[in-house]
Coordinates of N, CA and C in Angstrom, one line a residue:
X1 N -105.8 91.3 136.6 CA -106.4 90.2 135.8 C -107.2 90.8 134.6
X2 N -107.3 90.0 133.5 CA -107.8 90.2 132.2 C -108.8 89.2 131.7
X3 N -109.8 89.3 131.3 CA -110.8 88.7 130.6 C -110.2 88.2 129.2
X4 N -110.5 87.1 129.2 CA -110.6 86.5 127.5 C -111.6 86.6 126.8
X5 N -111.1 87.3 125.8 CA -112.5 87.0 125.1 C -112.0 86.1 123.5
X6 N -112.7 84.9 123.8 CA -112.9 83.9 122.3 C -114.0 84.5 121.1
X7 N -112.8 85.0 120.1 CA -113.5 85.5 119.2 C -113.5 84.7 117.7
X8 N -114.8 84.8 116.6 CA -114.5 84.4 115.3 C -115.7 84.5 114.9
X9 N -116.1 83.9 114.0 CA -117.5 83.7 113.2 C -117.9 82.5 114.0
X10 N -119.0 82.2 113.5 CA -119.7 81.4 113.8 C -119.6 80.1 113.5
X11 N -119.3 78.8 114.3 CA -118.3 77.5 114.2 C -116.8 77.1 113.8
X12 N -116.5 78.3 114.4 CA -115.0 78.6 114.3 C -114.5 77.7 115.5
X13 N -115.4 77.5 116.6 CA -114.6 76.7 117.7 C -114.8 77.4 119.4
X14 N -115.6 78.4 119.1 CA -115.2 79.4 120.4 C -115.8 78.9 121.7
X15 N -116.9 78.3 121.4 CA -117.5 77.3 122.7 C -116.2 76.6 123.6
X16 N -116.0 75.1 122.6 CA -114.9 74.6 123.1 C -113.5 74.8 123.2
X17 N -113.1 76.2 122.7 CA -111.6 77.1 123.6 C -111.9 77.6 124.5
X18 N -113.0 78.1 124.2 CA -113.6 79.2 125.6 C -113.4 78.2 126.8
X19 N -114.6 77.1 126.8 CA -114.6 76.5 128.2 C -113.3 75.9 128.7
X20 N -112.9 75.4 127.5 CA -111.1 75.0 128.0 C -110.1 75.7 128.4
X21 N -110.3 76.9 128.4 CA -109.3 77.9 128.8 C -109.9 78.5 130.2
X22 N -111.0 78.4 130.2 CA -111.0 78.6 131.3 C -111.8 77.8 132.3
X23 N -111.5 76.6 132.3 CA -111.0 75.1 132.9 C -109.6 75.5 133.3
X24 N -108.5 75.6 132.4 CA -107.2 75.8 132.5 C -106.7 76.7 133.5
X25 N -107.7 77.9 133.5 CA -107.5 79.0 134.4 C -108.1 78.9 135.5
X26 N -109.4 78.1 135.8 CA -109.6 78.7 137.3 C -111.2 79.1 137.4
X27 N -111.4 79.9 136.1 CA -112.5 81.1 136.0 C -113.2 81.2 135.6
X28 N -114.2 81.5 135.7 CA -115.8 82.1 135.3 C -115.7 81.3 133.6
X29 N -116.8 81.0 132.9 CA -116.7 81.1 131.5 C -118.4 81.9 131.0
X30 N -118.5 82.2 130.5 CA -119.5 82.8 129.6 C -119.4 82.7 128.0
X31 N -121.0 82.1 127.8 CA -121.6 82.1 126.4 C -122.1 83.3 125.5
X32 N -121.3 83.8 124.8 CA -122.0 84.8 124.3 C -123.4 84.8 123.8
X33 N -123.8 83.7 123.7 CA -125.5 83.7 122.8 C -126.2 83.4 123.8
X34 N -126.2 83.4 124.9 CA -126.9 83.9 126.1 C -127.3 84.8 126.8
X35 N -126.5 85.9 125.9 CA -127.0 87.5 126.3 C -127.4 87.8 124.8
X36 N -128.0 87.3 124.1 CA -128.5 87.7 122.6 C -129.9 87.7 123.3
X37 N -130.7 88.7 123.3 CA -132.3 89.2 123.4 C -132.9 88.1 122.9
X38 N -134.0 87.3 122.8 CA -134.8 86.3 121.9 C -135.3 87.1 120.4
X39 N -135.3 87.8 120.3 CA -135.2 88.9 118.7 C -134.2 88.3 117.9
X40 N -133.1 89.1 118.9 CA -131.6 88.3 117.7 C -131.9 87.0 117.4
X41 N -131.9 86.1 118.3 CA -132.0 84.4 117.9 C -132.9 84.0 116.7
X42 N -134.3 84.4 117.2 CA -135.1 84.7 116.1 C -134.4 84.4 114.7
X43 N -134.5 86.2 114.9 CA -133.6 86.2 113.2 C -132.5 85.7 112.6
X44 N -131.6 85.3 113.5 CA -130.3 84.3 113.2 C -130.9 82.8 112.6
X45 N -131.9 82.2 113.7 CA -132.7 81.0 113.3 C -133.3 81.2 111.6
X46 N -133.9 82.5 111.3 CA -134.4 82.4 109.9 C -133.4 82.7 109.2
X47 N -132.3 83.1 109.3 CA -131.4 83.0 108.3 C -131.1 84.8 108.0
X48 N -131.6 85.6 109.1 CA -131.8 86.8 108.9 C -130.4 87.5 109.5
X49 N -129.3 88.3 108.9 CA -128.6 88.7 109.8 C -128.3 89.3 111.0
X50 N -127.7 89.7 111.4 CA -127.9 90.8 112.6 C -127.1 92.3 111.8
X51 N -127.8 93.4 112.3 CA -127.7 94.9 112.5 C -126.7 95.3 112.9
X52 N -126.0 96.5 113.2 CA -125.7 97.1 114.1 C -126.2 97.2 115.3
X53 N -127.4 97.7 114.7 CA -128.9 97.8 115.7 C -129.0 96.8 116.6
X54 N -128.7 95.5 116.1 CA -129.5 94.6 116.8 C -128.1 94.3 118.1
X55 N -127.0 94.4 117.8 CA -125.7 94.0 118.4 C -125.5 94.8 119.3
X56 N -125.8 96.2 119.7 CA -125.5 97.0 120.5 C -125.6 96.7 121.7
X57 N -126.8 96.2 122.0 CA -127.2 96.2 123.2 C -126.3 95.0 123.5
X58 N -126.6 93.6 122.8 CA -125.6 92.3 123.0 C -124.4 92.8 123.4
X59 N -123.6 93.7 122.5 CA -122.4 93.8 123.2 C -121.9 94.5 124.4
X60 N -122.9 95.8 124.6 CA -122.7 96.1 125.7 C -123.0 95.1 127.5
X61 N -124.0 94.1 127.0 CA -124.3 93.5 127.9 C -123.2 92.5 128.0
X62 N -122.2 91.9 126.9 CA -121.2 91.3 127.7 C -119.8 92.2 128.0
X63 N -119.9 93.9 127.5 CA -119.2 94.4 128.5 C -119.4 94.6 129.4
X64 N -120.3 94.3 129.8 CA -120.5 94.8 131.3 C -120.4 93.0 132.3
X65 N -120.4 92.1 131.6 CA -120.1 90.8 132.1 C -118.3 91.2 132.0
X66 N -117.5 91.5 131.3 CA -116.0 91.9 131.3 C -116.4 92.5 132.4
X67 N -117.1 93.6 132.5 CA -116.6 94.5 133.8 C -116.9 93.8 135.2
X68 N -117.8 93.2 135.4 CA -118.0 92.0 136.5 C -116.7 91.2 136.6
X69 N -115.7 90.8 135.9 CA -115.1 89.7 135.8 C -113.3 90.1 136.0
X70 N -113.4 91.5 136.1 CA -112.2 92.0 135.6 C -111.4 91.7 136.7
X71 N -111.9 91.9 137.8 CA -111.1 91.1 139.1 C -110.7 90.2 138.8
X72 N -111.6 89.2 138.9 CA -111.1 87.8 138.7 C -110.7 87.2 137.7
X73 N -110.8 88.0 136.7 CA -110.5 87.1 135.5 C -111.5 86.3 134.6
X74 N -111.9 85.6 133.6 CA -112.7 85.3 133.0 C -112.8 85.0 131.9
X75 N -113.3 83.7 131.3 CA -113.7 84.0 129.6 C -115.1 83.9 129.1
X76 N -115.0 84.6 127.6 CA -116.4 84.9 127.2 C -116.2 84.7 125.7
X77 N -117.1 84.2 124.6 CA -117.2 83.4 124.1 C -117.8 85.4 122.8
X78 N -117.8 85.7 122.1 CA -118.1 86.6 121.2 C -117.6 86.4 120.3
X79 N -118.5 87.0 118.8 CA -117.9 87.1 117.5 C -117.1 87.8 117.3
X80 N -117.1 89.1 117.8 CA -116.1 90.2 117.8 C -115.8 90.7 116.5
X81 N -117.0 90.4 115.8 CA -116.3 90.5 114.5 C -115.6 92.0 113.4
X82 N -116.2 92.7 114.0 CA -115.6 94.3 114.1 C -114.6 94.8 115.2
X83 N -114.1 95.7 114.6 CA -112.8 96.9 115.6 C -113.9 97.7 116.8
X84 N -114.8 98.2 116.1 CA -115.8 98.9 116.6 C -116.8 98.2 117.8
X85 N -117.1 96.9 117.3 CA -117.5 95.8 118.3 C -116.6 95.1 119.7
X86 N -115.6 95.3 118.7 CA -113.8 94.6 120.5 C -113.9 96.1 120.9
X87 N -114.0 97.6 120.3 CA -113.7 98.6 121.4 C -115.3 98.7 122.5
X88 N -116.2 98.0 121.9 CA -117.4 98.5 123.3 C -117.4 97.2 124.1
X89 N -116.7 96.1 123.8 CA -116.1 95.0 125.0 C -115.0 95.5 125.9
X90 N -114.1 96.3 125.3 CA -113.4 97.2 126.3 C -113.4 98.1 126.8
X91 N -114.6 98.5 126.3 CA -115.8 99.8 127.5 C -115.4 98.6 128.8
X92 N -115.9 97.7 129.5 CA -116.3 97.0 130.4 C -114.8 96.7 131.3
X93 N -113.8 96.9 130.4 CA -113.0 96.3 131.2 C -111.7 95.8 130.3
X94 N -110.3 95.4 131.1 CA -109.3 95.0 130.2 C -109.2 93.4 129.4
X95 N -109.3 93.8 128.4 CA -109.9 92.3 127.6 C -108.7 91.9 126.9
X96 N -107.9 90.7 126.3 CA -107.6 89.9 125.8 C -107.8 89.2 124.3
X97 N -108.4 89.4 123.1 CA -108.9 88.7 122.3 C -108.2 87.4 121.6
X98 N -109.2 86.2 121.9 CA -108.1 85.1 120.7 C -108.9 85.0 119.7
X99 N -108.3 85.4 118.2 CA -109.1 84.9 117.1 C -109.0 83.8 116.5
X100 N -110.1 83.0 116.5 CA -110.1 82.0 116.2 C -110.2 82.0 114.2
X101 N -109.5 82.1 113.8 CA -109.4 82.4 112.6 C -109.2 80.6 111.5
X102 N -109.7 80.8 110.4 CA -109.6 79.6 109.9 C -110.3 79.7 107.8
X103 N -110.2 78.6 107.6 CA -110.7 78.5 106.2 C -112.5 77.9 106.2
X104 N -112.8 78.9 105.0 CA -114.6 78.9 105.1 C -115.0 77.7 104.8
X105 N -114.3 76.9 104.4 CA -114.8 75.2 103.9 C -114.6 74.4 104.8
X106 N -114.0 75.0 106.4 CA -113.9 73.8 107.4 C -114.7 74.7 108.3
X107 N -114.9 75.5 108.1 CA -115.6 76.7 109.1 C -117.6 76.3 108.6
X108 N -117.8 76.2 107.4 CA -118.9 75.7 107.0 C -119.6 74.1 107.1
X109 N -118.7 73.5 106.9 CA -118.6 71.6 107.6 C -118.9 71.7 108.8
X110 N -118.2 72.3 109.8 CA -118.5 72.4 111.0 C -119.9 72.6 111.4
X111 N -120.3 73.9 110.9 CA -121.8 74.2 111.0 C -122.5 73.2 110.5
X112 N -122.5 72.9 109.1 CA -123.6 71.7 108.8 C -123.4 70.4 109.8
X113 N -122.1 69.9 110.4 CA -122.6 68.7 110.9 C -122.6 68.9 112.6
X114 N -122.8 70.4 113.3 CA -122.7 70.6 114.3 C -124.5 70.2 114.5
X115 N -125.5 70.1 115.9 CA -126.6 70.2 116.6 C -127.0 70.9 117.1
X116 N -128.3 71.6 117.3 CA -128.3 72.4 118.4 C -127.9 73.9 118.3
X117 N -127.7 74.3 117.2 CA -127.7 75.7 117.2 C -128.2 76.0 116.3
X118 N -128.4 77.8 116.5 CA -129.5 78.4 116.2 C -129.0 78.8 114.6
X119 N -127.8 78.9 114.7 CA -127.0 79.6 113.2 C -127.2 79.0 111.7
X120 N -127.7 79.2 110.9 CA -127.6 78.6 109.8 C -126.1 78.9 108.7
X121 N -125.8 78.1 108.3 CA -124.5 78.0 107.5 C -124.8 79.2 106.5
X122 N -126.0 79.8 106.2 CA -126.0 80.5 105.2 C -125.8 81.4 106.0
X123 N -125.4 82.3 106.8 CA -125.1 83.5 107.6 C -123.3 83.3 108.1
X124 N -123.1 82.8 107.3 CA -121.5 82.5 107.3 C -120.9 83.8 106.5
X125 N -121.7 83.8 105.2 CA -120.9 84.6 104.9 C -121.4 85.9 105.2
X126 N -121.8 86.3 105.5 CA -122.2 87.6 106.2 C -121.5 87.9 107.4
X127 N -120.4 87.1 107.9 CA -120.2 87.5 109.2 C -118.7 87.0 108.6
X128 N -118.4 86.5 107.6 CA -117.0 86.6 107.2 C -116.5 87.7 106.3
X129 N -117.7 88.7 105.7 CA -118.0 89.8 105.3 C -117.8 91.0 106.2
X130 N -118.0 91.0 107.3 CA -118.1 91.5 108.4 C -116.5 91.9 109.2
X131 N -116.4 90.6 109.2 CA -115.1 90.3 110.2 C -113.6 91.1 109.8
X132 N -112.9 91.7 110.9 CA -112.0 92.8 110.7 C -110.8 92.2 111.6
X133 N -109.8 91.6 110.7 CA -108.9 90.8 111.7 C -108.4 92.0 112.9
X134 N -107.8 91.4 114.1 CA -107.4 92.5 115.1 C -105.7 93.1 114.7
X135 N -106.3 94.0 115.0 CA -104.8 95.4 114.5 C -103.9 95.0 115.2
X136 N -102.9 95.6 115.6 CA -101.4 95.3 115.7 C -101.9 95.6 116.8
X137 N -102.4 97.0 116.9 CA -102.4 98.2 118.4 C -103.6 96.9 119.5
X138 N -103.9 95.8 119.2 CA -105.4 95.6 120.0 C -104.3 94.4 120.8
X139 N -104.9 94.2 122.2 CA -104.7 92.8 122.8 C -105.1 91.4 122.5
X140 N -104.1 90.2 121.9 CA -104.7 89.1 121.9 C -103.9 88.6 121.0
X141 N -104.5 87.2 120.3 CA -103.7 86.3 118.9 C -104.6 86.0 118.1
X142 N -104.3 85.8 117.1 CA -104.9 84.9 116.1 C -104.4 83.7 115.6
X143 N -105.0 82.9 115.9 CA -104.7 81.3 115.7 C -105.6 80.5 114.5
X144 N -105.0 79.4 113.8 CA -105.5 79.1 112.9 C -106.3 77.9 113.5
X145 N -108.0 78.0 113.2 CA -108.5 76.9 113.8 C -107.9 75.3 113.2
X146 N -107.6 75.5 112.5 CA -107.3 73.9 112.0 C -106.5 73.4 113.0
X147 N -105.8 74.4 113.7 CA -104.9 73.7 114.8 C -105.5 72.5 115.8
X148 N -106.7 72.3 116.2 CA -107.2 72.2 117.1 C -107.7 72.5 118.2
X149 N -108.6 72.1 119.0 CA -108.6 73.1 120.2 C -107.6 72.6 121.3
X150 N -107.2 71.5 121.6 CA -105.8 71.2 122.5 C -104.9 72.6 122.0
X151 N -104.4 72.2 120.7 CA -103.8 72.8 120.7 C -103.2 74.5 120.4
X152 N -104.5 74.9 120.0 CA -104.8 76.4 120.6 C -104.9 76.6 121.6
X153 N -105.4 76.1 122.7 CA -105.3 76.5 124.5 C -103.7 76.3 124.5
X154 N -102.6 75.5 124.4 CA -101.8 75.6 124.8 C -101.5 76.6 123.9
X155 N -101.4 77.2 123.0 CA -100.8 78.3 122.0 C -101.2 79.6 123.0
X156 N -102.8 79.6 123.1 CA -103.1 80.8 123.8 C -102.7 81.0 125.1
X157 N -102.4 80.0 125.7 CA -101.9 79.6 127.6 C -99.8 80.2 127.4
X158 N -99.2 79.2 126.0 CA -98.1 80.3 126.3 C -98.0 81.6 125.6
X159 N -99.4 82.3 125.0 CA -99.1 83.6 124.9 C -99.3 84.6 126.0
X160 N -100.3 83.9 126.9 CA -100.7 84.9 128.1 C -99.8 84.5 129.0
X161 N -98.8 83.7 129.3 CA -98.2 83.5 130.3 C -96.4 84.2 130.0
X162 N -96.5 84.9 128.2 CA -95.4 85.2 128.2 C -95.5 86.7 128.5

């Protein structure tokens, strides 16, 4: 069994594929902004980026939720937004990535009329600055968010079942 991990920038959709896919499956789900230290939040809340520095720890601690999960299976919700960042998620264990990939003018809408989160629209582009689509060599898809989320779970359900 293999972990999912839901990846993209920030209001790309990863909440609601995450939990629906793994509704779909059976299994565990996990938030990635629930292992962010109250530091990171912080400075995401002011509009402050995040580090390398600041991400290390974050991401090792949801490799090590991958490595909990690897039996059974699982999804987890991450930006992923580096090569360097999906290889210390696969420290933990065998992972899957879906990129939730999309256009910055429906990816920005989202944010401004989303509630309840900590992200401000202005740290959009700093994480679409960031972002390193996945290589040939890596596990997973990239799907265009516009699709919807129905319709990405079934896109991602017949990629993992082929």
């Amino acid at each position: 069994m293999r972990v999912i991990v839901v990846m993209g920038v920030s209001g790309s959709g990863k909440t609601t594929v995450g939990t629906a896919l793994a509704e779909a499956f059976g299994v565990r789900y996990a938030e990635a902004d629930t292992f962010h230290p109250p530091a990171n939040i912080e400075k995401m809340t002011t509009g402050t980026a995040l580090t390398d520095a600041d991400r290390w720890p974050w991401l090792r601690a949801i490799a090590g939720w991958i490595g909990e999960h690897a039996e059974t299976g699982g999804v987890v919700t991450c930006s992923a937004l580096k090569r360097e960042y999906r290889d210390v998620l696969r420290e933990g264990g065998p992972a899957w990535f879906l990129h939730l990939h999309g256009d910055r003018a429906l990816i920005a809408k989202r944010m401004e009329t989303r509630s309840g989160h900590f992200m401000p629209v202005s740290l959009l582009e700093s994480q679409l600055a960031d972002l390193q689509p996945l290589g040939t060599d890596e596990d997973g898809l990239t799907v265009d968010l516009a699709l919807g989320p129905d319709e990405i779970v079934r896109t991602a359900l017949d990629a993992l079942r082929a």
